[in-house]
Coordinates of C-alpha atoms in Angstrom, one line a residue:
M1 CA -0.7 -7.8 -20.8
K2 CA -3.2 -8.3 -18.3
V3 CA -4.2 -8.1 -14.4
S4 CA -4.4 -11.5 -13.5
Q5 CA -4.9 -11.1 -9.7
I6 CA -5.7 -8.4 -7.4
Y7 CA -4.8 -8.6 -3.4
V8 CA -5.7 -6.3 -0.5
Y9 CA -4.4 -6.9 2.7
P10 CA -6.2 -5.3 5.7
V11 CA -4.2 -6.5 8.1
K12 CA -0.3 -6.5 7.6
S13 CA 1.3 -9.8 7.4
L14 CA -2.1 -11.8 7.5
R15 CA -3.3 -13.5 4.8
G16 CA -4.7 -11.2 2.1
V17 CA -8.0 -10.9 0.0
S18 CA -8.3 -11.9 -3.2
L19 CA -10.6 -9.7 -5.4
T20 CA -12.2 -9.3 -8.8
S21 CA -11.9 -5.2 -8.7
A22 CA -10.7 -2.8 -6.1
Q23 CA -10.6 1.0 -6.1
V24 CA -7.1 2.8 -6.0
T25 CA -6.2 5.7 -4.0
R26 CA -2.7 7.5 -3.3
L27 CA -2.2 5.4 -0.2
G28 CA -2.8 2.0 -2.1
F29 CA -5.9 -0.1 -2.6
K30 CA -8.9 1.2 -0.3
Y31 CA -8.8 -0.9 2.8
D32 CA -5.2 -2.2 2.1
R33 CA -2.9 -2.7 5.2
R34 CA -4.8 -0.2 7.6
F35 CA -4.4 -2.8 10.4
M36 CA -1.3 -4.3 11.9
L37 CA -0.4 -6.4 14.8
L38 CA 2.1 -5.8 17.5
K39 CA 3.4 -8.2 19.9
V40 CA 3.4 -7.2 24.1
I41 CA 7.0 -7.5 25.3
P42 CA 6.9 -7.5 29.1
S43 CA 9.5 -5.3 30.7
E44 CA 11.8 -6.5 33.7
T45 CA 10.5 -3.4 35.1
K46 CA 7.2 -4.3 36.7
G47 CA 4.2 -3.0 35.0
E48 CA 6.1 -1.8 31.9
T49 CA 5.6 -3.3 28.5
T50 CA 6.7 -2.4 24.9
L51 CA 5.3 -3.4 21.6
K52 CA 7.2 -5.1 18.7
N53 CA 6.1 -4.8 15.0
M54 CA 5.1 -8.1 13.9
H55 CA 6.1 -9.2 10.4
V56 CA 6.0 -13.1 8.9
P57 CA 9.9 -13.7 9.0
H58 CA 10.2 -13.4 12.6
F59 CA 6.3 -14.4 13.3
P60 CA 5.7 -17.3 10.5
E61 CA 2.3 -18.1 12.5
M62 CA 1.0 -15.1 11.0
V63 CA 0.1 -17.0 7.9
L64 CA -2.4 -18.9 9.8
F65 CA -4.9 -16.2 9.8
E66 CA -7.0 -15.2 7.0
T67 CA -9.0 -12.3 6.3
E68 CA -12.3 -11.6 4.4
L69 CA -13.8 -8.3 3.6
F70 CA -17.2 -7.0 3.7
E71 CA -18.0 -3.3 2.6
P72 CA -20.7 -1.3 3.8
G73 CA -24.0 -2.7 3.0
F74 CA -22.6 -6.1 1.9
D75 CA -24.2 -9.1 3.3
G76 CA -25.5 -7.4 6.1
A77 CA -22.4 -5.1 7.0
D78 CA -23.3 -1.7 8.6
E79 CA -22.3 1.7 7.6
K80 CA -18.7 0.8 8.9
G81 CA -18.2 -2.5 6.9
R82 CA -16.7 -5.4 8.5
L83 CA -13.3 -7.1 8.7
R84 CA -13.4 -10.9 9.2
I85 CA -10.2 -12.7 10.6
I86 CA -10.2 -16.3 10.3
Y87 CA -7.9 -18.5 12.1
N88 CA -6.6 -21.9 10.9
N89 CA -5.5 -24.2 13.6
P90 CA -3.0 -26.5 12.0
G91 CA -3.5 -29.0 15.0
S92 CA 0.2 -29.4 15.0
E93 CA 1.7 -31.7 17.8
S94 CA 4.9 -29.8 17.6
E95 CA 3.6 -26.4 19.0
T96 CA 6.1 -24.3 20.6
E97 CA 5.9 -24.6 24.7
E98 CA 4.5 -20.5 24.8
Q99 CA 1.7 -21.7 21.9
L100 CA 1.0 -24.7 24.0
N101 CA 0.5 -22.4 27.0
G102 CA -1.6 -20.0 25.1
N103 CA -3.7 -22.8 23.5
R104 CA -4.5 -24.4 26.4
H105 CA -8.3 -24.4 25.7
A106 CA -7.6 -25.3 21.8
K107 CA -9.8 -28.5 22.0
E108 CA -12.7 -26.2 22.8
R109 CA -12.5 -24.3 19.7
K110 CA -13.1 -25.4 16.4
Q111 CA -10.4 -26.0 14.1
R112 CA -11.5 -22.7 12.2
D113 CA -13.0 -19.6 13.9
T114 CA -13.4 -15.9 13.1
I115 CA -13.8 -12.4 14.4
D116 CA -15.3 -9.4 12.8
V117 CA -13.8 -6.4 13.2
P118 CA -15.3 -3.1 11.8
L119 CA -13.6 -2.2 8.4
T120 CA -13.5 1.5 9.5
P121 CA -13.9 1.8 13.0
G122 CA -14.5 5.0 15.4
T123 CA -11.6 6.1 17.3
R124 CA -13.0 7.9 19.9
G125 CA -12.0 6.5 23.2
L126 CA -9.3 4.1 21.7
E127 CA -5.9 4.5 23.0
E128 CA -3.5 6.2 20.7
I129 CA 0.1 4.4 20.2
A130 CA 3.2 5.2 18.7
I131 CA 4.3 3.0 15.6
V132 CA 7.6 3.0 13.8
M133 CA 7.8 1.0 10.6
H134 CA 11.4 0.7 8.6
G135 CA 12.1 4.3 10.5
S136 CA 8.7 5.8 9.2
P137 CA 6.9 6.7 12.2
T138 CA 3.2 7.3 12.7
K139 CA 0.3 7.0 15.1
G140 CA -2.5 4.1 15.5
Y141 CA -5.4 3.1 17.8
N142 CA -5.2 0.1 19.8
M143 CA -8.4 -1.6 19.0
G144 CA -9.0 -3.1 22.5
A145 CA -9.5 -5.9 24.8
K146 CA -12.1 -7.7 22.8
Y147 CA -10.0 -8.4 19.8
N148 CA -6.4 -8.4 21.8
Q149 CA -7.9 -11.2 23.7
W150 CA -9.4 -13.2 20.7
L151 CA -6.0 -12.8 18.7
S152 CA -3.8 -13.4 21.9
E153 CA -5.3 -16.7 22.8
R154 CA -4.6 -18.0 19.2
F155 CA -1.2 -16.6 19.0
G156 CA -0.3 -18.2 22.5
Y157 CA 1.3 -14.7 23.5
E158 CA -0.4 -11.4 24.2
V159 CA -0.7 -9.4 20.9
V160 CA -2.3 -5.8 20.1
L161 CA -4.5 -5.2 17.0
A162 CA -3.7 -1.5 15.6
Y163 CA -5.7 0.6 13.5
L164 CA -4.3 3.4 11.6
G165 CA -7.1 5.7 11.8
G166 CA -8.2 9.1 11.2
K167 CA -5.2 11.1 8.9
N168 CA -2.4 9.1 10.3
T169 CA 0.0 8.0 7.2
R170 CA 3.6 7.0 7.0
S171 CA 6.4 9.0 5.2
V172 CA 8.0 7.8 2.0
L173 CA 11.8 7.6 2.8
G174 CA 14.8 7.7 0.3
T175 CA 13.8 8.0 -3.2
F176 CA 11.1 5.9 -3.4
A177 CA 8.4 8.4 -3.9
P178 CA 8.3 9.3 -7.7
A179 CA 9.0 13.1 -7.3
K180 CA 12.2 12.1 -6.0
H181 CA 13.1 8.9 -8.2
V182 CA 15.3 9.7 -11.1
A183 CA 12.7 7.8 -13.5
H184 CA 10.0 10.3 -12.6
K185 CA 10.8 13.7 -11.1
N186 CA 11.5 15.4 -14.2
Q187 CA 8.6 14.6 -15.8
I188 CA 6.5 15.3 -12.4
R189 CA 8.4 19.0 -12.3
R190 CA 7.5 19.5 -15.9
E191 CA 4.0 19.0 -15.1
L192 CA 4.4 21.2 -12.4
D193 CA 5.8 23.9 -14.3
L194 CA 3.1 23.5 -17.0
G195 CA 0.6 24.1 -14.3
A196 CA 2.7 27.4 -12.8
I197 CA 2.5 28.4 -16.3
F198 CA -1.3 28.0 -16.8
A199 CA -1.7 29.8 -13.1
A200 CA 0.2 32.8 -14.2
L201 CA -1.7 32.9 -17.2
L202 CA -4.9 33.3 -15.1
V203 CA -3.5 35.9 -13.0
A204 CA -2.6 38.1 -15.9
L205 CA -5.9 37.4 -17.7
G206 CA -7.7 38.5 -14.4
L207 CA -5.6 41.8 -14.1
V208 CA -6.0 42.7 -17.6
W209 CA -9.8 42.1 -17.4
M210 CA -9.5 44.4 -14.5
G211 CA -8.0 46.9 -16.5
F212 CA -10.5 46.8 -19.1
T213 CA -12.9 47.2 -16.9
A214 CA -11.7 50.3 -14.8
T215 CA -10.4 52.0 -17.9
S216 CA -10.4 51.7 -21.8
M217 CA -13.0 49.4 -22.5
P218 CA -16.0 49.7 -19.8
R219 CA -18.8 49.4 -21.9
F220 CA -17.2 46.3 -24.0
V221 CA -16.7 44.4 -20.3
A222 CA -20.1 45.2 -19.3
V223 CA -21.9 43.6 -22.3
A224 CA -19.2 41.0 -22.2
G225 CA -20.2 40.2 -18.4
G226 CA -24.0 40.1 -19.6
A227 CA -23.4 37.6 -22.0
L228 CA -21.9 35.4 -19.1
G229 CA -24.9 36.0 -17.1
Y230 CA -23.5 38.8 -14.9
D231 CA -24.9 42.0 -14.0
H232 CA -24.0 44.7 -16.6
S233 CA -22.0 46.7 -14.0
W234 CA -18.3 48.1 -13.4
K235 CA -18.9 46.0 -10.1
A236 CA -19.5 43.0 -11.9
G237 CA -16.5 43.3 -14.6
M238 CA -14.0 43.8 -11.6
G239 CA -15.5 40.7 -9.8
V240 CA -14.9 38.5 -12.3
G241 CA -11.4 39.7 -12.9
A242 CA -10.5 39.5 -9.5
T243 CA -12.1 35.8 -8.9
V244 CA -9.8 34.5 -12.2
A245 CA -6.7 36.6 -10.8
V246 CA -7.3 35.4 -7.1
G247 CA -7.6 32.0 -8.3
G248 CA -4.5 31.7 -10.5
L249 CA -2.5 33.2 -7.6
A250 CA -3.8 30.6 -5.2
Y251 CA -2.9 27.9 -7.8
L252 CA 0.6 29.4 -8.2
L253 CA 1.1 29.4 -4.4
A254 CA -0.2 25.9 -4.0
I255 CA 2.5 24.8 -6.8
W256 CA 5.4 26.8 -5.5
R257 CA 5.0 25.5 -1.7
M258 CA 4.5 21.8 -3.1
E259 CA 7.8 19.8 -1.8
P260 CA 9.1 17.3 -4.1
G261 CA 7.4 13.8 -2.7
S262 CA 5.4 15.4 0.1
E263 CA 1.8 14.0 -1.4
D264 CA 3.2 10.5 -1.5
R265 CA 2.3 8.8 1.8
I266 CA 1.9 5.3 2.7
T267 CA 0.0 3.3 5.4
F268 CA 1.2 0.2 7.4
A269 CA 2.7 -1.1 4.1
D270 CA 6.4 -1.7 4.3
T271 CA 7.6 1.1 1.7
A272 CA 5.4 1.7 -1.2
A273 CA 1.5 2.0 -2.0
F274 CA 1.6 -0.8 -4.4
L275 CA 3.4 -4.1 -5.1
V276 CA 3.3 -5.2 -8.6
I277 CA 4.6 -8.8 -9.8
S278 CA 4.6 -11.1 -12.8
E279 CA 3.2 -14.5 -13.3
T280 CA 5.9 -15.3 -15.6
S281 CA 8.5 -14.7 -13.0
V282 CA 6.3 -16.7 -10.8
A283 CA 6.8 -19.5 -13.1
D284 CA 10.4 -19.3 -13.5
V285 CA 10.4 -19.6 -9.4
S286 CA 8.4 -22.8 -9.8
R287 CA 10.8 -24.1 -12.2
R288 CA 13.4 -24.1 -9.7
L289 CA 11.8 -26.2 -7.4
E290 CA 12.0 -30.2 -7.5
G291 CA 9.3 -32.5 -7.9
G292 CA 6.8 -30.4 -9.8
E293 CA 6.2 -27.9 -7.0
D294 CA 4.5 -24.9 -7.9
M295 CA 5.3 -21.5 -6.0
D296 CA 2.4 -20.2 -4.2
R297 CA 1.9 -16.5 -5.6
R298 CA 0.5 -15.6 -2.3
K299 CA 3.7 -15.9 -0.6
F300 CA 5.4 -12.8 -2.8
R301 CA 2.3 -10.8 -0.9
A302 CA 1.6 -8.6 -4.2
N303 CA -1.4 -6.3 -4.7
I304 CA -1.3 -6.4 -8.7
V305 CA -0.1 -9.6 -10.5
V306 CA 0.4 -9.1 -14.4
E307 CA 0.2 -11.9 -17.0
G308 CA 1.6 -12.2 -20.2
S309 CA 4.9 -10.6 -20.1
E310 CA 7.3 -12.2 -22.8
M311 CA 10.4 -12.8 -20.1
A312 CA 10.9 -13.4 -16.5
Y313 CA 12.0 -10.4 -14.7
E314 CA 11.2 -8.1 -17.3
E315 CA 9.6 -6.2 -14.8
D316 CA 13.1 -5.1 -13.3
F317 CA 12.9 -2.4 -15.8
W318 CA 9.5 -0.8 -15.7
A319 CA 9.1 2.7 -14.9
E320 CA 5.3 3.3 -15.5
L321 CA 2.2 1.0 -16.1
V322 CA -1.1 2.1 -17.4
V323 CA -4.1 0.0 -16.5
G324 CA -7.4 -0.5 -18.0
G325 CA -9.5 1.9 -19.9
S326 CA -9.6 4.2 -17.5
Q327 CA -5.9 5.0 -17.9
I328 CA -4.5 4.2 -14.7
R329 CA -1.1 5.4 -13.9
V330 CA 0.9 3.4 -11.6
L331 CA 4.5 5.0 -11.2
L332 CA 7.2 2.3 -10.4
T333 CA 10.0 3.1 -8.5
A334 CA 12.0 0.6 -6.5
N335 CA 12.4 -3.2 -6.0
C336 CA 11.2 -5.4 -3.3
A337 CA 13.8 -7.0 -1.5
R338 CA 12.9 -10.3 -0.4
C339 CA 13.1 -11.9 2.7
Q340 CA 12.5 -15.5 4.6
S341 CA 8.8 -14.8 4.4
L342 CA 8.8 -16.8 1.0
N343 CA 10.1 -19.8 3.0
V344 CA 6.9 -20.1 5.3
D345 CA 4.5 -23.0 5.0
F346 CA 0.9 -21.4 4.8
A347 CA -0.6 -25.1 6.3
T348 CA 1.7 -25.2 9.6
G349 CA 2.7 -21.5 10.3
K350 CA 6.3 -22.5 10.2
F351 CA 9.1 -22.6 7.8
G352 CA 8.8 -25.1 5.4
T353 CA 10.8 -28.1 4.7
G354 CA 12.2 -29.7 1.1
D355 CA 12.2 -27.0 -1.4
S356 CA 9.4 -25.0 -0.5
G357 CA 11.4 -24.1 2.6
K358 CA 14.6 -22.8 0.3
V359 CA 13.0 -20.5 -2.2
L360 CA 14.9 -17.6 -0.9
K361 CA 18.1 -19.4 -1.0
K362 CA 17.3 -20.3 -4.7
L363 CA 16.7 -16.8 -5.5
M364 CA 20.0 -15.6 -3.9
A365 CA 21.8 -17.8 -6.8
D366 CA 21.0 -15.0 -9.4
R367 CA 18.4 -12.3 -8.3
R368 CA 20.7 -10.0 -6.1
V369 CA 20.6 -7.6 -9.0
D370 CA 20.1 -4.6 -6.4
K371 CA 23.1 -2.4 -5.6
G372 CA 21.3 -1.0 -2.8
A373 CA 20.1 -4.2 -1.4
K374 CA 22.8 -6.6 -2.3
Y375 CA 22.3 -9.0 0.4
S376 CA 18.6 -10.0 -1.0
P377 CA 17.2 -11.1 -3.8
I378 CA 14.7 -9.1 -5.7
F379 CA 11.0 -9.8 -6.8
G380 CA 8.5 -7.5 -7.8
R381 CA 8.4 -3.8 -8.2
Y382 CA 7.0 -0.9 -5.5
G383 CA 4.9 1.7 -7.5
F384 CA 2.7 4.6 -6.4
L385 CA -0.4 6.0 -7.9
D386 CA -0.3 9.1 -10.5
A387 CA -2.7 11.9 -8.8
K388 CA -4.7 12.0 -11.5
S389 CA -5.6 8.2 -11.2
D390 CA -6.9 8.7 -7.5
L391 CA -10.3 6.9 -6.9
K392 CA -10.4 4.7 -10.2
T393 CA -11.1 1.0 -10.1
V394 CA -8.7 -1.5 -11.2
R395 CA -10.3 -5.0 -12.7
V396 CA -8.9 -8.6 -13.1
G397 CA -8.6 -8.9 -17.0
D398 CA -7.5 -5.1 -17.7
D399 CA -4.8 -4.4 -20.0
V400 CA -1.7 -3.3 -18.7
V401 CA 0.4 -1.3 -20.9
V402 CA 4.0 -0.7 -20.1
A403 CA 4.5 3.1 -20.9
R404 CA 8.0 3.7 -19.8
R405 CA 11.0 1.7 -19.0
M406 CA 14.3 2.3 -17.4
D407 CA 17.8 1.8 -19.2
E408 CA 19.1 0.4 -15.8
R409 CA 17.6 -1.4 -12.6
A410 CA 16.8 1.0 -10.0
V411 CA 19.1 1.1 -6.7
S412 CA 17.0 0.7 -3.5
D413 CA 17.9 3.6 -0.6
W414 CA 15.3 3.3 2.0
P415 CA 17.4 3.7 5.1
G416 CA 18.1 0.4 6.8
I417 CA 16.8 -1.5 4.4
G418 CA 18.9 -3.5 2.2

């Protein structure tokens, strides 16, 4: 199998960017879902408002916005880089009254217009706002009037563009994190145990070295220290031993203090750092549509698309993928429960008509295979990056190997989802 497509979504729920390569991080692809939109909800109490998270199932018009990435130094971008948001005005005569009010100056705008946002903006002076997504809280930064006004005019109602910023991240709930998942926790525990053994050996070696230096073999230690470039002295020998012992002890304490799953965090992505789908499974959805219509894979909002799997939905049982020559390990833990976003027409920003507007229903027939999300069809697998693979690069065309499989499908247990 090979990687056929790579997608990054700088702004959650807006259309993604198709790339030929992308850097992987523990939080997902670099730049993925670092921004999101919130609708401003006026309160009956004068002057008070609340913010509502915007997602495609509830705000299908979000698909009218595309995104482009300009990394620092590319195409004139400065050291912060640029995120370009592109609005595709459908020019529909059937807009809602709210949209018509917001788009009263639409004729003065081009059918396709853009705004550039710093890809990694500074946060000094920006309003900090609390954001809770699927029960997992974090903080973000209100990007300000310039961007909010541009977006609000095109949506037809007031919205806020929020940037995750700084060290803000979200907790991974349930057993979605690999260190808590049945398919991975024992392996991770073994790796930690081996690390603890190695650390303990370092401590012991350091203490033995110090003992030799202080008592039985002072001349031997001094000579050995000299061979390593140290001063021929008692202090040098003791220093070497102390350094090794303290280093091993620090490593050992770090392992003992590590909480299972505490290292796995996410951005504004729903529940995981990566989403993987299969071209073979996309083709199966296309076969369900009448009139020879092809399913638009972009509606699944995957990060990594894999081609070459023998059977549709065999990814349900994948536990670990190894990608490319750099051996990037992606640990798959949970199923992606699907919603009405599959039915949205990218051209109109509304729920589709005909078979393209019935994709969710068609999958309901035989894809409700997750006992933890029994009312939703499953398509695709959520995953996280193994720590040793951090900051490597995935490329279209990279080989993909299924390193481990599960005997049974995972059961979703993220609170409130399913």
